[in-house]
Each structure stands twice: as C-alpha cells, then as structure tokens.
Amino acid sequence: MIHYKTSEEVLKIKESADILGKAHGEVAKYVKEGVKTSFLDKIAEEFIRDHGAVPSFKGYNGFPSSLCISVNEVVVHGFPSEYELKDGDIISVDCGVFHQGFHSDSAYTYPIGEVSPSILALLRSTRDSLYLGIEQAKFGNRVGDIGHAIQKFVEAKGYTVVRELVGHGLGRKLHEAPEVPNYGKKGSGPLLKQGMVIAIEPMINLGSRNIVQERDGWTIRTADRKPSAHFEHTVAIFEDRTEVLTTHKYIEEIVKF
C-alpha cells in the first residue's frame, strides 16, 4: 500500500533531508586517503544526533552502523570498518535520517585520489542516470518510466543495472511501497501521484549485473568483483512539479569530478 503524504508531511521529510544533506557534507570533508571508514561513520552519527535527529540505518533490522559504506566492488550495505581508504578506491556513502517522525535517504559515490578514467566515467554516468530518472519522476508518469530512463542511458554506455536491489517509497518508515527499479518499461508500474515520496537510487556495475551477498548477511558485492557505483536522492511528487528533497550540494562544494 502506497502512503501519500500531505504537504505538511513532505515539509517534515524536507527538514529531515536538510539534516541529511549537511551530514553528508561533514562526512565529505574526511573522505580521503588514509581515513578509516569507521571514522566516517562516527562523524555522521555525531552530526545527526547533535542536530536532534537519529540515524535511520543504525539498528534497522540489526544493521550495526549509521552509514552504509561500500568500497569498490561492494554495491551497497557495506559495513564501516577499520579499512583505510586508498588511492584509486571508490566509496559509496549511503545515509538516512529520522527526524520528527519521518525518514530521508540519499547516497553518493566518491573517487579517492587518482581513479582510473574508466571507473571515473562509471561514476559520472551513474550520477547522470539518477537525474535522468528524476526527470521522469513526475505526476502522471509511471514508476517504469524512471527505471527505463536509467536503464536505457547506462546500458547504452556498456554498463549493467543491478536488478535485485531497487529504490523505494519512504516516509514514516524507511522502506515503503512502491519499489522503484532502475530498469523497466515505459508506461509500466504504479502511477505517480500527488503526495508520493520515493528514493531513486541507481546501482550500476562496470561489469556483469550479477551480485552476491557476503556471509555477514548484509554486504552486497559484484559477482565478478568489478566496481559498482551508487547515487540516490529522495524526491516528492506534486501535480505541478517534482521536488528533490535531499541535496548533494554540500558534498559537491568539496568534491569535484
């Protein structure tokens, strides 16, 4: 069942998303060579709690951390750890914030130091595909229009789309209906209506689309161990517009690629 939000509820999600965007900006200051990913998690949690909010992910179905940190071939749901970032790595930082009864969710993949041109192109294309998906997330379209736009763009460049993991609705719960795949047919899926709030999050692989789950029960990596990129925004659908509630602007003031 899809839960449609009132304008007041969307505003609360936006306020949650503002804290989230600034938390991402704080983390971005430390995403560099030699930094342990567990330190990034500490920065995020302290910032979120200092601003009267709660990390959405920590404790969610037993997840141990505030951030999902996924390095190189890890697609999503990686654990922060004692791993130190190295030159040439890429790292997806996925974060959620719960504030005033509502969740927000966003992710960004960073290059560390000198990243190979082919991997940098993957990051740029995945980021571009997110915004192409958002362009289709408008009143009167269908969920399949979002996935179709993402899939068509990235597959034309030789990349593959992860099928088993998808975007989602969110609000009072972190994961709500509908599912928002990053692939699909035009005109298919649920109708996009006033008050829908969804997270669009392309997960795009350099190699095969196949994935495996590690023994920890959370970490998802590519089967061929080639890199994967992940970008995400939370958006709200109105009759006259689509509003991107989350922001990467604080990241992109620091990170340029």
PDB file of C-alpha atoms in Angstrom:
ATOM      1  CA  MET A   1       0.000   0.000   0.000  1.00  0.00           C
ATOM      2  CA  ILE A   2       1.348   3.402  -1.016  1.00  0.00           C
ATOM      3  CA  HIS A   3       1.175   6.100   1.661  1.00  0.00           C
ATOM      4  CA  TYR A   4       0.537   9.503   0.090  1.00  0.00           C
ATOM      5  CA  LYS A   5       1.950  12.426   2.048  1.00  0.00           C
ATOM      6  CA  THR A   6       0.313  15.739   2.810  1.00  0.00           C
ATOM      7  CA  SER A   7       2.189  18.961   2.066  1.00  0.00           C
ATOM      8  CA  GLU A   8       2.931  19.250   5.794  1.00  0.00           C
ATOM      9  CA  GLU A   9       4.402  15.738   5.870  1.00  0.00           C
ATOM     10  CA  VAL A  10       6.542  16.437   2.808  1.00  0.00           C
ATOM     11  CA  LEU A  11       7.854  19.516   4.601  1.00  0.00           C
ATOM     12  CA  LYS A  12       8.866  17.366   7.560  1.00  0.00           C
ATOM     13  CA  ILE A  13      10.685  14.976   5.240  1.00  0.00           C
ATOM     14  CA  LYS A  14      12.412  18.008   3.712  1.00  0.00           C
ATOM     15  CA  GLU A  15      13.555  19.105   7.170  1.00  0.00           C
ATOM     16  CA  SER A  16      14.932  15.620   7.780  1.00  0.00           C
ATOM     17  CA  ALA A  17      16.629  15.790   4.369  1.00  0.00           C
ATOM     18  CA  ASP A  18      18.256  19.124   5.232  1.00  0.00           C
ATOM     19  CA  ILE A  19      19.988  17.499   8.207  1.00  0.00           C
ATOM     20  CA  LEU A  20      20.945  14.578   5.988  1.00  0.00           C
ATOM     21  CA  GLY A  21      22.482  16.811   3.325  1.00  0.00           C
ATOM     22  CA  LYS A  22      24.585  18.629   5.898  1.00  0.00           C
ATOM     23  CA  ALA A  23      25.655  15.333   7.474  1.00  0.00           C
ATOM     24  CA  HIS A  24      26.854  14.187   4.051  1.00  0.00           C
ATOM     25  CA  GLY A  25      28.784  17.446   3.777  1.00  0.00           C
ATOM     26  CA  GLU A  26      30.526  16.814   7.104  1.00  0.00           C
ATOM     27  CA  VAL A  27      31.476  13.307   6.041  1.00  0.00           C
ATOM     28  CA  ALA A  28      32.754  14.595   2.682  1.00  0.00           C
ATOM     29  CA  LYS A  29      35.428  16.630   4.483  1.00  0.00           C
ATOM     30  CA  TYR A  30      37.070  13.394   5.596  1.00  0.00           C
ATOM     31  CA  VAL A  31      36.628  11.140   2.564  1.00  0.00           C
ATOM     32  CA  LYS A  32      40.275  10.857   1.599  1.00  0.00           C
ATOM     33  CA  GLU A  33      43.252   8.528   1.507  1.00  0.00           C
ATOM     34  CA  GLY A  34      44.270   7.010   4.843  1.00  0.00           C
ATOM     35  CA  VAL A  35      40.950   7.576   6.607  1.00  0.00           C
ATOM     36  CA  LYS A  36      39.230   4.584   8.210  1.00  0.00           C
ATOM     37  CA  THR A  37      35.655   4.094   7.081  1.00  0.00           C
ATOM     38  CA  SER A  38      34.628   3.614  10.735  1.00  0.00           C
ATOM     39  CA  PHE A  39      35.724   7.212  11.364  1.00  0.00           C
ATOM     40  CA  LEU A  40      33.332   8.437   8.656  1.00  0.00           C
ATOM     41  CA  ASP A  41      30.518   6.594  10.411  1.00  0.00           C
ATOM     42  CA  LYS A  42      31.396   8.291  13.704  1.00  0.00           C
ATOM     43  CA  ILE A  43      31.333  11.737  12.057  1.00  0.00           C
ATOM     44  CA  ALA A  44      27.904  11.099  10.543  1.00  0.00           C
ATOM     45  CA  GLU A  45      26.308   9.759  13.702  1.00  0.00           C
ATOM     46  CA  GLU A  46      27.606  12.594  15.880  1.00  0.00           C
ATOM     47  CA  PHE A  47      26.389  15.229  13.420  1.00  0.00           C
ATOM     48  CA  ILE A  48      22.931  13.695  13.062  1.00  0.00           C
ATOM     49  CA  ARG A  49      22.395  13.288  16.799  1.00  0.00           C
ATOM     50  CA  ASP A  50      23.774  16.770  17.533  1.00  0.00           C
ATOM     51  CA  HIS A  51      21.012  18.122  15.276  1.00  0.00           C
ATOM     52  CA  GLY A  52      18.197  16.396  17.153  1.00  0.00           C
ATOM     53  CA  ALA A  53      17.767  13.515  14.732  1.00  0.00           C
ATOM     54  CA  VAL A  54      18.503   9.790  14.652  1.00  0.00           C
ATOM     55  CA  PRO A  55      20.447   7.766  12.051  1.00  0.00           C
ATOM     56  CA  SER A  56      17.829   5.775  10.145  1.00  0.00           C
ATOM     57  CA  PHE A  57      20.089   2.825   9.428  1.00  0.00           C
ATOM     58  CA  LYS A  58      21.548   2.126  12.872  1.00  0.00           C
ATOM     59  CA  GLY A  59      19.691  -0.843  14.327  1.00  0.00           C
ATOM     60  CA  TYR A  60      17.488  -1.223  11.241  1.00  0.00           C
ATOM     61  CA  ASN A  61      16.899  -4.994  11.061  1.00  0.00           C
ATOM     62  CA  GLY A  62      20.104  -5.316  13.085  1.00  0.00           C
ATOM     63  CA  PHE A  63      22.333  -3.143  10.881  1.00  0.00           C
ATOM     64  CA  PRO A  64      25.188  -2.023  13.176  1.00  0.00           C
ATOM     65  CA  SER A  65      26.104   1.409  11.806  1.00  0.00           C
ATOM     66  CA  SER A  66      24.814   4.840  10.818  1.00  0.00           C
ATOM     67  CA  LEU A  67      26.277   4.684   7.311  1.00  0.00           C
ATOM     68  CA  CYS A  68      26.343   2.023   4.652  1.00  0.00           C
ATOM     69  CA  ILE A  69      29.890   2.305   3.306  1.00  0.00           C
ATOM     70  CA  SER A  70      30.555   0.325   0.150  1.00  0.00           C
ATOM     71  CA  VAL A  71      34.058   0.305  -1.345  1.00  0.00           C
ATOM     72  CA  ASN A  72      34.976  -0.648  -4.923  1.00  0.00           C
ATOM     73  CA  GLU A  73      33.147  -3.887  -5.848  1.00  0.00           C
ATOM     74  CA  VAL A  74      30.712  -3.575  -2.937  1.00  0.00           C
ATOM     75  CA  VAL A  75      27.399  -2.401  -4.372  1.00  0.00           C
ATOM     76  CA  VAL A  76      25.520  -1.455  -1.181  1.00  0.00           C
ATOM     77  CA  HIS A  77      25.077  -2.282   2.521  1.00  0.00           C
ATOM     78  CA  GLY A  78      28.781  -2.442   3.343  1.00  0.00           C
ATOM     79  CA  PHE A  79      29.816  -2.076   6.997  1.00  0.00           C
ATOM     80  CA  PRO A  80      32.075   0.751   8.186  1.00  0.00           C
ATOM     81  CA  SER A  81      35.300  -0.872   9.394  1.00  0.00           C
ATOM     82  CA  GLU A  82      38.997  -0.382  10.089  1.00  0.00           C
ATOM     83  CA  TYR A  83      39.635  -0.350   6.347  1.00  0.00           C
ATOM     84  CA  GLU A  84      41.719   2.677   5.328  1.00  0.00           C
ATOM     85  CA  LEU A  85      40.792   4.318   2.045  1.00  0.00           C
ATOM     86  CA  LYS A  86      43.438   4.025  -0.660  1.00  0.00           C
ATOM     87  CA  ASP A  87      44.350   5.959  -3.772  1.00  0.00           C
ATOM     88  CA  GLY A  88      42.212   4.675  -6.652  1.00  0.00           C
ATOM     89  CA  ASP A  89      39.331   3.449  -4.477  1.00  0.00           C
ATOM     90  CA  ILE A  90      35.727   4.460  -4.922  1.00  0.00           C
ATOM     91  CA  ILE A  91      33.403   4.624  -1.923  1.00  0.00           C
ATOM     92  CA  SER A  92      29.615   4.836  -1.746  1.00  0.00           C
ATOM     93  CA  VAL A  93      28.330   6.609   1.366  1.00  0.00           C
ATOM     94  CA  ASP A  94      24.627   5.917   1.946  1.00  0.00           C
ATOM     95  CA  CYS A  95      22.887   7.622   4.861  1.00  0.00           C
ATOM     96  CA  GLY A  96      19.380   8.060   6.251  1.00  0.00           C
ATOM     97  CA  VAL A  97      17.990  10.473   8.840  1.00  0.00           C
ATOM     98  CA  PHE A  98      14.898  10.079  11.024  1.00  0.00           C
ATOM     99  CA  HIS A  99      13.534  13.403  12.304  1.00  0.00           C
ATOM    100  CA  GLN A 100      10.068  14.458  13.507  1.00  0.00           C
ATOM    101  CA  GLY A 101       8.674  11.047  12.618  1.00  0.00           C
ATOM    102  CA  PHE A 102       9.953  10.901   9.021  1.00  0.00           C
ATOM    103  CA  HIS A 103      12.897   9.405   7.153  1.00  0.00           C
ATOM    104  CA  SER A 104      15.061  10.770   4.346  1.00  0.00           C
ATOM    105  CA  ASP A 105      17.654   8.796   2.388  1.00  0.00           C
ATOM    106  CA  SER A 106      20.496   9.644  -0.013  1.00  0.00           C
ATOM    107  CA  ALA A 107      23.818   8.313  -1.290  1.00  0.00           C
ATOM    108  CA  TYR A 108      26.914   9.498  -3.129  1.00  0.00           C
ATOM    109  CA  THR A 109      29.912   7.651  -4.587  1.00  0.00           C
ATOM    110  CA  TYR A 110      33.323   9.322  -4.221  1.00  0.00           C
ATOM    111  CA  PRO A 111      36.579   8.787  -6.084  1.00  0.00           C
ATOM    112  CA  ILE A 112      39.646   8.621  -3.844  1.00  0.00           C
ATOM    113  CA  GLY A 113      42.788  10.211  -5.272  1.00  0.00           C
ATOM    114  CA  GLU A 114      43.658   9.177  -8.802  1.00  0.00           C
ATOM    115  CA  VAL A 115      40.887   6.913 -10.090  1.00  0.00           C
ATOM    116  CA  SER A 116      41.162   5.215 -13.488  1.00  0.00           C
ATOM    117  CA  PRO A 117      39.333   7.005 -16.329  1.00  0.00           C
ATOM    118  CA  SER A 118      37.008   4.044 -16.902  1.00  0.00           C
ATOM    119  CA  ILE A 119      35.878   3.990 -13.271  1.00  0.00           C
ATOM    120  CA  LEU A 120      35.508   7.773 -13.155  1.00  0.00           C
ATOM    121  CA  ALA A 121      33.293   7.513 -16.251  1.00  0.00           C
ATOM    122  CA  LEU A 122      31.166   4.920 -14.414  1.00  0.00           C
ATOM    123  CA  LEU A 123      30.677   7.344 -11.506  1.00  0.00           C
ATOM    124  CA  ARG A 124      29.724  10.224 -13.771  1.00  0.00           C
ATOM    125  CA  SER A 125      27.315   8.106 -15.797  1.00  0.00           C
ATOM    126  CA  THR A 126      25.638   6.708 -12.685  1.00  0.00           C
ATOM    127  CA  ARG A 127      25.234  10.206 -11.277  1.00  0.00           C
ATOM    128  CA  ASP A 128      23.814  11.414 -14.603  1.00  0.00           C
ATOM    129  CA  SER A 129      21.416   8.477 -14.702  1.00  0.00           C
ATOM    130  CA  LEU A 130      19.996   9.484 -11.318  1.00  0.00           C
ATOM    131  CA  TYR A 131      18.961  12.864 -12.697  1.00  0.00           C
ATOM    132  CA  LEU A 132      17.544  11.303 -15.860  1.00  0.00           C
ATOM    133  CA  GLY A 133      15.429   9.101 -13.612  1.00  0.00           C
ATOM    134  CA  ILE A 134      14.306  12.107 -11.598  1.00  0.00           C
ATOM    135  CA  GLU A 135      13.234  13.862 -14.828  1.00  0.00           C
ATOM    136  CA  GLN A 136      10.750  11.025 -15.375  1.00  0.00           C
ATOM    137  CA  ALA A 137       9.518  11.054 -11.762  1.00  0.00           C
ATOM    138  CA  LYS A 138       6.618  13.367 -12.466  1.00  0.00           C
ATOM    139  CA  PHE A 139       2.890  13.422 -11.887  1.00  0.00           C
ATOM    140  CA  GLY A 140       1.057  11.210 -14.379  1.00  0.00           C
ATOM    141  CA  ASN A 141       4.064   9.088 -15.331  1.00  0.00           C
ATOM    142  CA  ARG A 142       4.625   5.588 -14.017  1.00  0.00           C
ATOM    143  CA  VAL A 143       7.398   4.046 -11.960  1.00  0.00           C
ATOM    144  CA  GLY A 144       8.580   2.115 -15.025  1.00  0.00           C
ATOM    145  CA  ASP A 145       9.359   5.393 -16.795  1.00  0.00           C
ATOM    146  CA  ILE A 146      12.005   6.119 -14.150  1.00  0.00           C
ATOM    147  CA  GLY A 147      13.712   2.754 -14.480  1.00  0.00           C
ATOM    148  CA  HIS A 148      13.505   2.815 -18.264  1.00  0.00           C
ATOM    149  CA  ALA A 149      15.323   6.154 -18.440  1.00  0.00           C
ATOM    150  CA  ILE A 150      18.106   4.935 -16.146  1.00  0.00           C
ATOM    151  CA  GLN A 151      18.495   1.579 -17.863  1.00  0.00           C
ATOM    152  CA  LYS A 152      18.497   2.946 -21.402  1.00  0.00           C
ATOM    153  CA  PHE A 153      21.160   5.532 -20.567  1.00  0.00           C
ATOM    154  CA  VAL A 154      23.629   3.300 -18.732  1.00  0.00           C
ATOM    155  CA  GLU A 155      23.261   0.225 -20.912  1.00  0.00           C
ATOM    156  CA  ALA A 156      23.988   2.353 -23.983  1.00  0.00           C
ATOM    157  CA  LYS A 157      27.357   3.073 -22.360  1.00  0.00           C
ATOM    158  CA  GLY A 158      28.073  -0.607 -21.744  1.00  0.00           C
ATOM    159  CA  TYR A 159      27.234  -0.715 -18.031  1.00  0.00           C
ATOM    160  CA  THR A 160      24.793  -3.025 -16.286  1.00  0.00           C
ATOM    161  CA  VAL A 161      21.921  -2.416 -13.874  1.00  0.00           C
ATOM    162  CA  VAL A 162      21.596  -4.352 -10.619  1.00  0.00           C
ATOM    163  CA  ARG A 163      18.141  -5.976 -10.663  1.00  0.00           C
ATOM    164  CA  GLU A 164      17.773  -7.445  -7.172  1.00  0.00           C
ATOM    165  CA  LEU A 165      18.081  -4.084  -5.372  1.00  0.00           C
ATOM    166  CA  VAL A 166      15.757  -1.169  -6.050  1.00  0.00           C
ATOM    167  CA  GLY A 167      14.677   2.252  -4.862  1.00  0.00           C
ATOM    168  CA  HIS A 168      11.620   2.609  -2.663  1.00  0.00           C
ATOM    169  CA  GLY A 169       8.962   4.772  -1.127  1.00  0.00           C
ATOM    170  CA  LEU A 170       9.713   6.265   2.264  1.00  0.00           C
ATOM    171  CA  GLY A 171       8.153   8.402   4.956  1.00  0.00           C
ATOM    172  CA  ARG A 172       7.205   7.220   8.434  1.00  0.00           C
ATOM    173  CA  LYS A 173       9.020   4.012   7.500  1.00  0.00           C
ATOM    174  CA  LEU A 174      12.426   3.836   5.844  1.00  0.00           C
ATOM    175  CA  HIS A 175      11.133   1.437   3.203  1.00  0.00           C
ATOM    176  CA  GLU A 176       7.588   1.778   1.907  1.00  0.00           C
ATOM    177  CA  ALA A 177       5.742   0.960  -1.295  1.00  0.00           C
ATOM    178  CA  PRO A 178       6.291   1.306  -4.166  1.00  0.00           C
ATOM    179  CA  GLU A 179       9.515  -0.370  -5.206  1.00  0.00           C
ATOM    180  CA  VAL A 180      11.396   1.795  -7.728  1.00  0.00           C
ATOM    181  CA  PRO A 181      13.559  -0.402 -10.003  1.00  0.00           C
ATOM    182  CA  ASN A 182      16.416   1.055 -12.035  1.00  0.00           C
ATOM    183  CA  TYR A 183      15.201  -0.823 -15.089  1.00  0.00           C
ATOM    184  CA  GLY A 184      11.814  -1.261 -16.713  1.00  0.00           C
ATOM    185  CA  LYS A 185       9.391  -0.500 -19.495  1.00  0.00           C
ATOM    186  CA  LYS A 186       7.833   2.849 -20.269  1.00  0.00           C
ATOM    187  CA  GLY A 187       4.272   3.084 -19.035  1.00  0.00           C
ATOM    188  CA  SER A 188       4.582   0.184 -16.586  1.00  0.00           C
ATOM    189  CA  GLY A 189       4.268   0.087 -12.816  1.00  0.00           C
ATOM    190  CA  PRO A 190       2.366   2.236 -10.321  1.00  0.00           C
ATOM    191  CA  LEU A 191       1.066   5.633 -11.381  1.00  0.00           C
ATOM    192  CA  LEU A 192       2.990   8.590  -9.926  1.00  0.00           C
ATOM    193  CA  LYS A 193       0.526  10.708  -7.958  1.00  0.00           C
ATOM    194  CA  GLN A 194       0.422  13.777  -5.748  1.00  0.00           C
ATOM    195  CA  GLY A 195       1.995  13.054  -2.366  1.00  0.00           C
ATOM    196  CA  MET A 196       4.240  10.163  -3.358  1.00  0.00           C
ATOM    197  CA  VAL A 197       7.731  10.332  -1.846  1.00  0.00           C
ATOM    198  CA  ILE A 198      10.298   7.954  -3.317  1.00  0.00           C
ATOM    199  CA  ALA A 199      14.016   7.265  -3.166  1.00  0.00           C
ATOM    200  CA  ILE A 200      15.576   6.849  -6.605  1.00  0.00           C
ATOM    201  CA  GLU A 201      18.944   5.097  -6.389  1.00  0.00           C
ATOM    202  CA  PRO A 202      20.680   3.684  -9.451  1.00  0.00           C
ATOM    203  CA  MET A 203      23.206   0.936  -8.643  1.00  0.00           C
ATOM    204  CA  ILE A 204      25.288   0.475 -11.766  1.00  0.00           C
ATOM    205  CA  ASN A 205      28.106  -2.011 -12.413  1.00  0.00           C
ATOM    206  CA  LEU A 206      31.155  -1.740 -14.630  1.00  0.00           C
ATOM    207  CA  GLY A 207      30.999  -5.473 -15.394  1.00  0.00           C
ATOM    208  CA  SER A 208      28.267  -8.077 -15.004  1.00  0.00           C
ATOM    209  CA  ARG A 209      24.991  -7.171 -13.303  1.00  0.00           C
ATOM    210  CA  ASN A 210      25.243 -10.278 -11.121  1.00  0.00           C
ATOM    211  CA  ILE A 211      25.708  -9.827  -7.387  1.00  0.00           C
ATOM    212  CA  VAL A 212      26.423 -11.969  -4.325  1.00  0.00           C
ATOM    213  CA  GLN A 213      25.738 -11.463  -0.633  1.00  0.00           C
ATOM    214  CA  GLU A 214      28.615 -11.859   1.795  1.00  0.00           C
ATOM    215  CA  ARG A 215      28.409 -14.062   4.895  1.00  0.00           C
ATOM    216  CA  ASP A 216      27.648 -11.077   7.145  1.00  0.00           C
ATOM    217  CA  GLY A 217      24.128 -11.136   5.698  1.00  0.00           C
ATOM    218  CA  TRP A 218      24.305  -7.516   4.542  1.00  0.00           C
ATOM    219  CA  THR A 219      27.220  -6.702   2.240  1.00  0.00           C
ATOM    220  CA  ILE A 220      26.330  -6.999  -1.448  1.00  0.00           C
ATOM    221  CA  ARG A 221      29.177  -7.104  -3.972  1.00  0.00           C
ATOM    222  CA  THR A 222      29.513  -7.701  -7.689  1.00  0.00           C
ATOM    223  CA  ALA A 223      29.983 -11.360  -8.623  1.00  0.00           C
ATOM    224  CA  ASP A 224      32.922 -10.502 -10.897  1.00  0.00           C
ATOM    225  CA  ARG A 225      34.443  -8.093  -8.340  1.00  0.00           C
ATOM    226  CA  LYS A 226      34.372  -5.193 -10.787  1.00  0.00           C
ATOM    227  CA  PRO A 227      33.445  -1.753  -9.396  1.00  0.00           C
ATOM    228  CA  SER A 228      29.901  -0.569  -8.781  1.00  0.00           C
ATOM    229  CA  ALA A 229      28.567   2.986  -8.294  1.00  0.00           C
ATOM    230  CA  HIS A 230      25.538   4.219  -6.362  1.00  0.00           C
ATOM    231  CA  PHE A 231      23.829   7.612  -6.173  1.00  0.00           C
ATOM    232  CA  GLU A 232      20.496   8.395  -4.509  1.00  0.00           C
ATOM    233  CA  HIS A 233      18.011  11.193  -3.877  1.00  0.00           C
ATOM    234  CA  THR A 234      14.658  11.370  -2.107  1.00  0.00           C
ATOM    235  CA  VAL A 235      12.011  13.133  -4.226  1.00  0.00           C
ATOM    236  CA  ALA A 236       8.393  14.213  -3.749  1.00  0.00           C
ATOM    237  CA  ILE A 237       5.762  14.187  -6.492  1.00  0.00           C
ATOM    238  CA  PHE A 238       3.343  17.117  -6.811  1.00  0.00           C
ATOM    239  CA  GLU A 239       0.814  17.792  -9.565  1.00  0.00           C
ATOM    240  CA  ASP A 240       2.789  20.791 -10.806  1.00  0.00           C
ATOM    241  CA  ARG A 241       6.381  19.763 -10.032  1.00  0.00           C
ATOM    242  CA  THR A 242       8.793  17.197  -8.653  1.00  0.00           C
ATOM    243  CA  GLU A 243      10.887  18.357  -5.709  1.00  0.00           C
ATOM    244  CA  VAL A 244      14.257  16.820  -4.885  1.00  0.00           C
ATOM    245  CA  LEU A 245      14.158  16.833  -1.086  1.00  0.00           C
ATOM    246  CA  THR A 246      17.722  15.668  -0.445  1.00  0.00           C
ATOM    247  CA  THR A 247      20.821  17.506  -1.621  1.00  0.00           C
ATOM    248  CA  HIS A 248      24.384  16.732  -2.657  1.00  0.00           C
ATOM    249  CA  LYS A 249      25.384  20.392  -2.726  1.00  0.00           C
ATOM    250  CA  TYR A 250      27.411  20.217   0.479  1.00  0.00           C
ATOM    251  CA  ILE A 251      29.353  17.259  -0.917  1.00  0.00           C
ATOM    252  CA  GLU A 252      29.922  18.918  -4.257  1.00  0.00           C
ATOM    253  CA  GLU A 253      31.304  22.058  -2.637  1.00  0.00           C
ATOM    254  CA  ILE A 254      34.181  19.800  -1.547  1.00  0.00           C
ATOM    255  CA  VAL A 255      34.331  17.026  -4.152  1.00  0.00           C
ATOM    256  CA  LYS A 256      34.740  17.771  -7.865  1.00  0.00           C
ATOM    257  CA  PHE A 257      34.836  15.157 -10.596  1.00  0.00           C
TER     258      PHE A 257
END
